[in-house]
XYZ file of N, CA and C in Angstrom:
540
model
N 22.122 0.644 -43.587
C 21.885 1.974 -43.060
C 20.467 2.079 -42.489
N 19.492 1.555 -43.247
C 18.112 1.592 -42.765
C 17.961 0.761 -41.500
N 18.716 -0.342 -41.410
C 18.640 -1.201 -40.235
C 19.096 -0.454 -38.988
N 20.162 0.357 -39.132
C 20.642 1.147 -37.994
C 19.580 2.156 -37.557
N 18.938 2.780 -38.538
C 17.901 3.783 -38.230
C 16.731 3.124 -37.514
N 16.286 1.957 -37.983
C 15.171 1.262 -37.340
C 15.548 0.800 -35.934
N 16.788 0.326 -35.792
C 17.261 -0.112 -34.480
C 17.268 1.054 -33.503
N 17.766 2.207 -33.955
C 17.787 3.388 -33.107
C 16.364 3.816 -32.735
N 15.457 3.809 -33.700
C 14.060 4.180 -33.439
C 13.432 3.256 -32.410
N 13.716 1.967 -32.545
C 13.172 0.993 -31.605
C 13.706 1.233 -30.199
N 15.001 1.502 -30.078
C 15.595 1.766 -28.762
C 15.004 3.021 -28.123
N 14.823 4.071 -28.908
C 14.223 5.295 -28.380
C 12.800 5.018 -27.917
N 12.035 4.303 -28.707
C 10.648 3.993 -28.336
C 10.580 3.171 -27.065
N 11.432 2.165 -26.954
C 11.428 1.323 -25.762
C 11.858 2.096 -24.528
N 12.791 3.021 -24.686
C 13.257 3.781 -23.523
C 12.193 4.749 -23.011
N 11.229 5.092 -23.862
C 10.191 6.027 -23.447
C 8.954 5.337 -22.882
N 8.893 4.034 -22.958
C 7.732 3.329 -22.421
C 7.982 2.933 -20.978
N 6.898 2.729 -20.261
C 6.981 2.325 -18.859
C 6.573 0.868 -18.776
N 7.407 0.035 -18.194
C 7.114 -1.388 -18.063
C 6.181 -1.647 -16.891
N 5.677 -2.874 -16.828
C 4.820 -3.274 -15.727
C 5.697 -3.590 -14.531
N 5.386 -2.993 -13.395
C 6.182 -3.195 -12.189
C 5.756 -4.466 -11.471
N 6.684 -5.056 -10.748
C 6.382 -6.201 -9.908
C 5.848 -5.719 -8.568
N 5.172 -6.602 -7.849
C 4.671 -6.256 -6.522
C 5.853 -5.961 -5.612
N 5.720 -4.924 -4.811
C 6.776 -4.516 -3.895
C 6.161 -4.242 -2.524
N 6.932 -4.447 -1.454
C 6.388 -4.199 -0.111
C 6.379 -2.714 0.235
N 5.317 -2.292 0.883
C 5.182 -0.928 1.372
C 4.661 -0.994 2.794
N 4.954 0.034 3.585
C 4.535 0.051 4.981
C 4.067 1.456 5.350
N 2.952 1.529 6.078
C 2.377 2.819 6.495
C 2.001 2.700 7.969
N 2.393 3.700 8.776
C 2.114 3.661 10.217
C 1.254 4.850 10.625
N 0.483 4.630 11.677
C -0.377 5.688 12.201
C 0.461 6.727 12.921
N 0.126 7.986 12.700
C 0.805 9.088 13.380
C 0.145 9.394 14.722
N -1.008 8.798 14.998
C -1.769 9.084 16.218
C -1.356 8.213 17.399
N -0.191 7.624 17.373
C 0.258 6.646 18.365
C 1.269 7.308 19.290
N 1.324 6.960 20.573
C 0.483 6.005 21.301
C -0.859 6.618 21.703
N -1.812 5.730 21.908
C -3.146 6.127 22.348
C -3.441 5.385 23.644
N -3.955 6.109 24.617
C -4.268 5.505 25.912
C -5.654 4.879 25.890
N -5.742 3.658 26.400
C -7.011 2.954 26.540
C -7.503 3.137 27.968
N -8.749 3.527 28.114
C -9.364 3.676 29.432
C -10.561 2.739 29.533
N -11.208 2.786 30.669
C -12.401 1.984 30.916
C -13.437 2.286 29.834
N -14.002 1.249 29.234
C -15.006 1.373 28.174
C -14.553 2.323 27.062
N -13.496 1.948 26.388
C -12.911 2.758 25.317
C -13.574 2.462 23.978
N -13.823 3.517 23.223
C -14.227 3.398 21.825
C -13.420 4.455 21.071
N -12.575 4.002 20.165
C -11.747 4.967 19.444
C -11.522 4.536 18.015
N -11.125 5.519 17.205
C -10.798 5.271 15.809
C -9.448 5.898 15.510
N -8.612 5.142 14.821
C -7.330 5.639 14.341
C -7.364 5.594 12.816
N -6.646 6.519 12.177
C -6.638 6.566 10.718
C -5.222 6.634 10.184
N -5.042 6.019 9.046
C -3.822 6.157 8.254
C -4.264 6.621 6.868
N -3.752 7.775 6.444
C -4.044 8.281 5.097
C -2.890 7.904 4.180
N -3.202 7.210 3.108
C -2.188 6.760 2.156
C -2.367 7.555 0.866
N -1.310 8.251 0.462
C -1.387 9.051 -0.758
C -0.868 8.281 -1.974
N -0.163 7.173 -1.743
C 0.329 6.360 -2.859
C -0.837 5.682 -3.573
N -0.609 5.321 -4.822
C -1.577 4.539 -5.582
C -0.926 3.226 -5.972
N -1.678 2.165 -5.892
C -1.182 0.857 -6.289
C -2.209 -0.202 -5.975
N -2.140 -1.307 -6.679
C -3.076 -2.409 -6.491
C -2.532 -3.356 -5.436
N -3.324 -3.594 -4.407
C -2.922 -4.463 -3.304
C -2.931 -5.914 -3.778
N -1.817 -6.618 -3.522
C -1.765 -8.049 -3.799
C -1.806 -8.858 -2.508
N -1.383 -8.252 -1.402
C -1.439 -8.881 -0.077
C -1.327 -7.771 0.951
N -2.059 -7.902 2.040
C -1.981 -6.883 3.093
C -1.978 -7.554 4.455
N -1.146 -7.032 5.336
C -1.071 -7.462 6.728
C -1.159 -6.206 7.582
N -1.503 -6.391 8.847
C -1.509 -5.247 9.746
C -0.915 -5.654 11.085
N -0.107 -4.760 11.655
C 0.533 -4.985 12.940
C -0.122 -4.086 13.968
N -0.419 -4.648 15.120
C -1.063 -3.908 16.200
C -0.380 -4.283 17.503
N 0.169 -3.283 18.196
C 0.836 -3.494 19.484
C -0.029 -2.877 20.574
N -0.634 -3.736 21.401
C -1.513 -3.284 22.490
C -0.906 -3.721 23.812
N -0.734 -2.774 24.726
C -0.334 -3.137 26.087
C -1.502 -2.791 26.993
N -1.828 -3.701 27.897
C -2.909 -3.397 28.831
C -2.605 -4.011 30.187
N -3.205 -3.425 31.199
C -3.035 -3.931 32.555
C -4.354 -4.439 33.109
N -5.386 -4.397 32.288
C -6.689 -4.872 32.744
C -6.808 -6.371 32.606
N -7.718 -6.964 33.326
C -7.880 -8.409 33.311
C -9.131 -8.839 32.578
N -10.251 -8.212 32.888
C -11.522 -8.667 32.358
C -12.064 -7.617 31.412
N -12.008 -7.908 30.139
C -12.598 -7.001 29.162
C -12.820 -7.758 27.876
N -13.652 -7.192 27.050
C -13.814 -7.748 25.714
C -13.391 -6.677 24.728
N -12.925 -7.129 23.588
C -12.323 -6.201 22.652
C -12.767 -6.568 21.246
N -13.208 -5.560 20.519
C -13.531 -5.731 19.107
C -12.702 -4.715 18.335
N -11.928 -5.212 17.371
C -11.094 -4.340 16.553
C -11.437 -4.624 15.101
N -11.761 -3.536 14.371
C -12.138 -3.661 12.954
C -11.227 -2.793 12.098
N -11.003 -3.247 10.870
C -10.211 -2.522 9.890
C -11.108 -2.199 8.705
N -11.094 -0.925 8.274
C -11.961 -0.483 7.174
C -11.151 0.279 6.134
N -11.549 0.074 4.871
C -10.962 0.827 3.766
C -11.825 0.618 2.523
N -12.065 1.681 1.799
C -12.757 1.596 0.506
C -14.115 0.923 0.562
N -14.857 1.130 1.655
C -16.191 0.554 1.781
C -16.203 -0.877 2.304
N -15.035 -1.455 2.554
C -14.937 -2.804 3.114
C -14.535 -2.709 4.589
N -15.123 -3.532 5.439
C -14.770 -3.605 6.853
C -14.636 -5.066 7.248
N -13.531 -5.371 7.947
C -13.371 -6.724 8.480
C -13.066 -6.636 9.973
N -13.377 -7.698 10.693
C -13.076 -7.776 12.116
C -11.744 -8.493 12.290
N -10.828 -7.843 13.011
C -9.540 -8.457 13.303
C -9.619 -9.290 14.587
N -10.193 -8.693 15.644
C -10.326 -9.360 16.952
C -11.745 -9.147 17.443
N -12.333 -10.197 17.983
C -13.623 -10.095 18.652
C -13.634 -11.164 19.746
N -13.116 -10.798 20.915
C -13.004 -11.801 21.969
C -13.079 -11.192 23.364
N -13.425 -12.037 24.290
C -13.452 -11.670 25.707
C -12.115 -12.071 26.312
N -11.684 -11.329 27.311
C -10.393 -11.571 27.969
C -9.243 -11.514 26.970
N -9.296 -10.542 26.070
C -8.249 -10.401 25.051
C -6.969 -9.896 25.711
N -5.887 -10.647 25.572
C -4.630 -10.194 26.172
C -3.974 -9.119 25.326
N -3.109 -8.339 25.941
C -2.307 -7.386 25.193
C -1.193 -8.133 24.483
N -0.482 -7.437 23.640
C 0.639 -8.049 22.930
C 0.788 -7.465 21.546
N 1.694 -8.033 20.805
C 1.920 -7.613 19.425
C 1.218 -8.613 18.522
N 0.252 -8.117 17.764
C -0.512 -8.944 16.843
C -0.118 -8.555 15.425
N 0.180 -9.546 14.600
C 0.394 -9.310 13.172
C -0.637 -10.159 12.448
N -1.599 -9.488 11.838
C -2.692 -10.178 11.157
C -2.370 -10.298 9.673
N -2.598 -11.489 9.128
C -2.373 -11.715 7.716
C -3.003 -13.021 7.279
N -3.284 -13.123 6.001
C -3.932 -14.316 5.460
C -2.951 -15.304 4.846
N -1.929 -14.797 4.181
C -1.132 -15.660 3.323
C 0.256 -15.980 3.849
N 0.589 -15.559 5.066
C 1.928 -15.825 5.574
C 1.870 -16.673 6.821
N 2.678 -17.710 6.907
C 2.709 -18.498 8.132
C 3.183 -17.640 9.306
N 2.656 -17.903 10.473
C 3.061 -17.163 11.661
C 2.228 -15.925 11.909
N 1.306 -15.602 11.027
C 0.442 -14.448 11.216
C -0.779 -14.875 12.020
N -1.295 -13.941 12.807
C -2.519 -14.200 13.560
C -3.677 -14.294 12.579
N -4.537 -15.264 12.735
C -5.711 -15.290 11.852
C -6.720 -14.238 12.328
N -7.133 -13.401 11.424
C -8.168 -12.416 11.747
C -9.513 -13.125 11.714
N -10.487 -12.551 12.425
C -11.846 -13.101 12.369
C -12.358 -13.000 10.937
N -12.142 -11.839 10.309
C -12.471 -11.656 8.891
C -11.223 -11.914 8.063
N -11.366 -11.948 6.769
C -10.218 -12.207 5.907
C -9.698 -10.913 5.298
N -8.399 -10.689 5.418
C -7.779 -9.489 4.861
C -7.743 -9.507 3.343
N -7.985 -10.661 2.738
C -7.936 -10.745 1.276
C -9.078 -9.972 0.610
N -10.059 -9.486 1.382
C -11.106 -8.650 0.777
C -10.516 -7.357 0.219
N -9.327 -6.977 0.719
C -8.679 -5.754 0.240
C -7.802 -6.009 -0.990
N -7.514 -7.284 -1.308
C -6.687 -7.608 -2.475
C -7.373 -7.108 -3.749
N -6.598 -6.491 -4.615
C -7.130 -5.956 -5.863
C -7.604 -4.511 -5.753
N -7.720 -4.000 -4.527
C -8.144 -2.606 -4.333
C -6.936 -1.680 -4.440
N -7.205 -0.394 -4.663
C -6.165 0.632 -4.630
C -5.869 0.936 -3.168
N -4.599 1.020 -2.808
C -4.226 1.276 -1.420
C -4.499 2.720 -1.026
N -4.665 3.589 -2.005
C -4.886 5.011 -1.747
C -6.154 5.249 -0.948
N -6.076 6.201 -0.021
C -7.249 6.593 0.749
C -7.022 6.443 2.237
N -8.112 6.481 2.964
C -8.057 6.429 4.429
C -8.329 5.005 4.900
N -7.438 4.500 5.744
C -7.598 3.218 6.431
C -7.998 3.536 7.861
N -9.026 2.875 8.370
C -9.539 3.166 9.710
C -9.481 1.911 10.570
N -8.926 2.074 11.764
C -8.913 1.014 12.771
C -9.872 1.446 13.869
N -10.894 0.643 14.112
C -11.888 0.950 15.151
C -11.729 -0.048 16.282
N -11.572 0.444 17.489
C -11.421 -0.403 18.667
C -12.529 -0.087 19.653
N -13.235 -1.104 20.079
C -14.241 -0.959 21.133
C -13.844 -1.934 22.225
N -13.565 -1.389 23.399
C -13.133 -2.207 24.528
C -14.065 -1.932 25.696
N -14.655 -2.978 26.242
C -15.567 -2.809 27.384
C -15.003 -3.559 28.578
N -15.289 -3.044 29.732
C -14.820 -3.669 30.955
C -13.609 -2.953 31.499
N -12.932 -3.626 32.378
C -11.791 -3.047 33.074
C -10.549 -3.174 32.208
N -10.153 -2.102 31.583
C -8.933 -2.132 30.775
C -8.230 -0.787 30.842
N -6.947 -0.840 31.033
C -6.101 0.340 30.989
C -4.839 -0.058 30.254
N -4.365 0.785 29.393
C -3.152 0.482 28.644
C -2.992 1.419 27.473
N -2.295 0.945 26.455
C -1.990 1.774 25.289
C -2.053 0.959 24.005
N -2.347 1.657 22.922
C -2.032 1.132 21.600
C -0.719 1.816 21.245
N 0.329 1.020 21.146
C 1.676 1.550 20.945
C 2.076 1.656 19.479
N 1.450 0.830 18.637
C 1.788 0.865 17.211
C 0.646 0.276 16.404
N 0.413 0.886 15.250
C -0.493 0.334 14.248
C 0.123 0.598 12.887
N 0.413 -0.471 12.163
C 1.078 -0.370 10.868
C 0.361 -1.254 9.856
N 0.231 -0.743 8.645
C -0.288 -1.519 7.519
C 0.914 -1.889 6.654
N 1.055 -3.169 6.362
C 2.135 -3.649 5.499
C 1.484 -4.262 4.272
N 1.864 -3.779 3.107
C 1.197 -4.227 1.886
C 2.204 -4.589 0.810
N 1.906 -5.678 0.100
C 2.568 -5.937 -1.169
C 1.623 -5.392 -2.219
N 2.130 -4.520 -3.065
C 1.260 -3.932 -4.085
C 2.047 -3.663 -5.349
N 1.303 -3.557 -6.427
C 1.873 -3.178 -7.711
C 1.628 -1.681 -7.857
N 2.701 -0.879 -7.829
C 2.515 0.570 -7.950
C 1.836 0.924 -9.267
N 1.018 1.973 -9.223
C 0.370 2.433 -10.448
C 1.427 2.909 -11.420
N 1.190 2.631 -12.689
C 2.142 3.058 -13.693
C 2.057 4.561 -13.885
N 3.212 5.161 -14.044
C 3.287 6.599 -14.271
C 3.207 6.839 -15.768
N 2.230 7.625 -16.216
C 2.126 7.860 -17.660
C 3.309 8.682 -18.171
N 3.756 8.334 -19.359
C 4.850 9.072 -19.976
C 4.274 10.366 -20.537
N 4.831 11.508 -20.136
C 4.301 12.774 -20.636
C 4.416 12.878 -22.158
N 3.477 13.576 -22.742
C 3.443 13.757 -24.196
C 4.706 14.448 -24.699
N 5.309 15.262 -23.857
C 6.524 15.966 -24.273
C 7.644 14.991 -24.621
N 7.714 13.859 -23.907
C 8.748 12.875 -24.222
C 8.513 12.238 -25.585
N 7.250 11.962 -25.894
C 6.937 11.388 -27.202
C 7.272 12.392 -28.311
N 6.943 13.650 -28.087
C 7.253 14.676 -29.078
C 8.756 14.846 -29.237
N 9.456 14.806 -28.124
C 10.912 14.927 -28.183
C 11.510 13.762 -28.973
N 11.034 12.552 -28.712
C 11.537 11.369 -29.419
C 11.293 11.445 -30.912
N 10.084 11.850 -31.301
C 9.785 11.942 -32.731
C 10.571 13.079 -33.390
N 10.784 14.180 -32.688
C 11.591 15.281 -33.230
C 13.035 14.840 -33.412
N 13.543 14.079 -32.442
C 14.910 13.581 -32.529
C 15.074 12.665 -33.743
N 14.114 11.790 -33.950
C 14.158 10.912 -35.125
C 14.076 11.723 -36.415
N 13.260 12.763 -36.410
C 13.141 13.631 -37.580
C 14.450 14.333 -37.907
N 15.134 14.825 -36.876
C 16.424 15.489 -37.101
C 17.477 14.511 -37.613
N 17.442 13.297 -37.096
C 18.391 12.281 -37.572
C 18.113 11.964 -39.044
N 16.861 11.800 -39.405
C 16.486 11.534 -40.803
C 16.860 12.697 -41.704
N 16.645 13.934 -41.237
C 17.004 15.122 -42.014
C 18.514 15.200 -42.219
N 19.266 14.897 -41.180
C 20.730 14.920 -41.281
C 21.217 13.903 -42.310
N 20.636 12.717 -42.309
C 21.012 11.681 -43.269
C 20.702 12.118 -44.695
N 19.530 12.765 -44.854
C 19.116 13.219 -46.187
C 20.032 14.324 -46.680
N 20.398 15.257 -45.777
C 21.292 16.361 -46.158
C 22.673 15.838 -46.501
N 23.172 14.856 -45.729
C 24.521 14.324 -45.977
C 24.564 13.543 -47.306
N 23.475 12.888 -47.697
C 23.432 12.152 -48.962
C 23.436 13.121 -50.150
N 22.722 14.257 -50.025
C 22.616 15.181 -51.150
C 23.848 16.055 -51.292
N 24.703 16.115 -50.281
C 25.895 16.968 -50.372
C 27.064 16.309 -51.063
């Protein structure tokens, strides 16, 4: 009889705890798209992330179309006090760039995206583009793709109180049934 009670208590306790989650993919896109690029462009785009979680890997996708021939382009990504350079080149062609450190087929960034690993994804991500020379076109898409471990959700105290009250009622019922 005691074994059943302990088993039930253990099951209730385990059902009220939150396990450690595995890394899962998440994706966030800029709402400020498309953006037109003109001669000597300097612009900033932002993505605000309200989720919380620890970044284990991050990639970013950037779709740039341009009709200009001679220009230089510097694109930087910033978050949480860290800034890295994605592109810093002259005669940068347009196209779809997917920057990443740990996946084959990704464009190598000038800086390493792994500086963001271990950080909370929550907050503002900023993409800064400085383009000089003859360039006309658009930024058609900017997306952050992250593998992260979501923050654990704390179990409210009410659940713990409910569990202990339930165990108390079960124990009281057993005691009453024995004395009757």
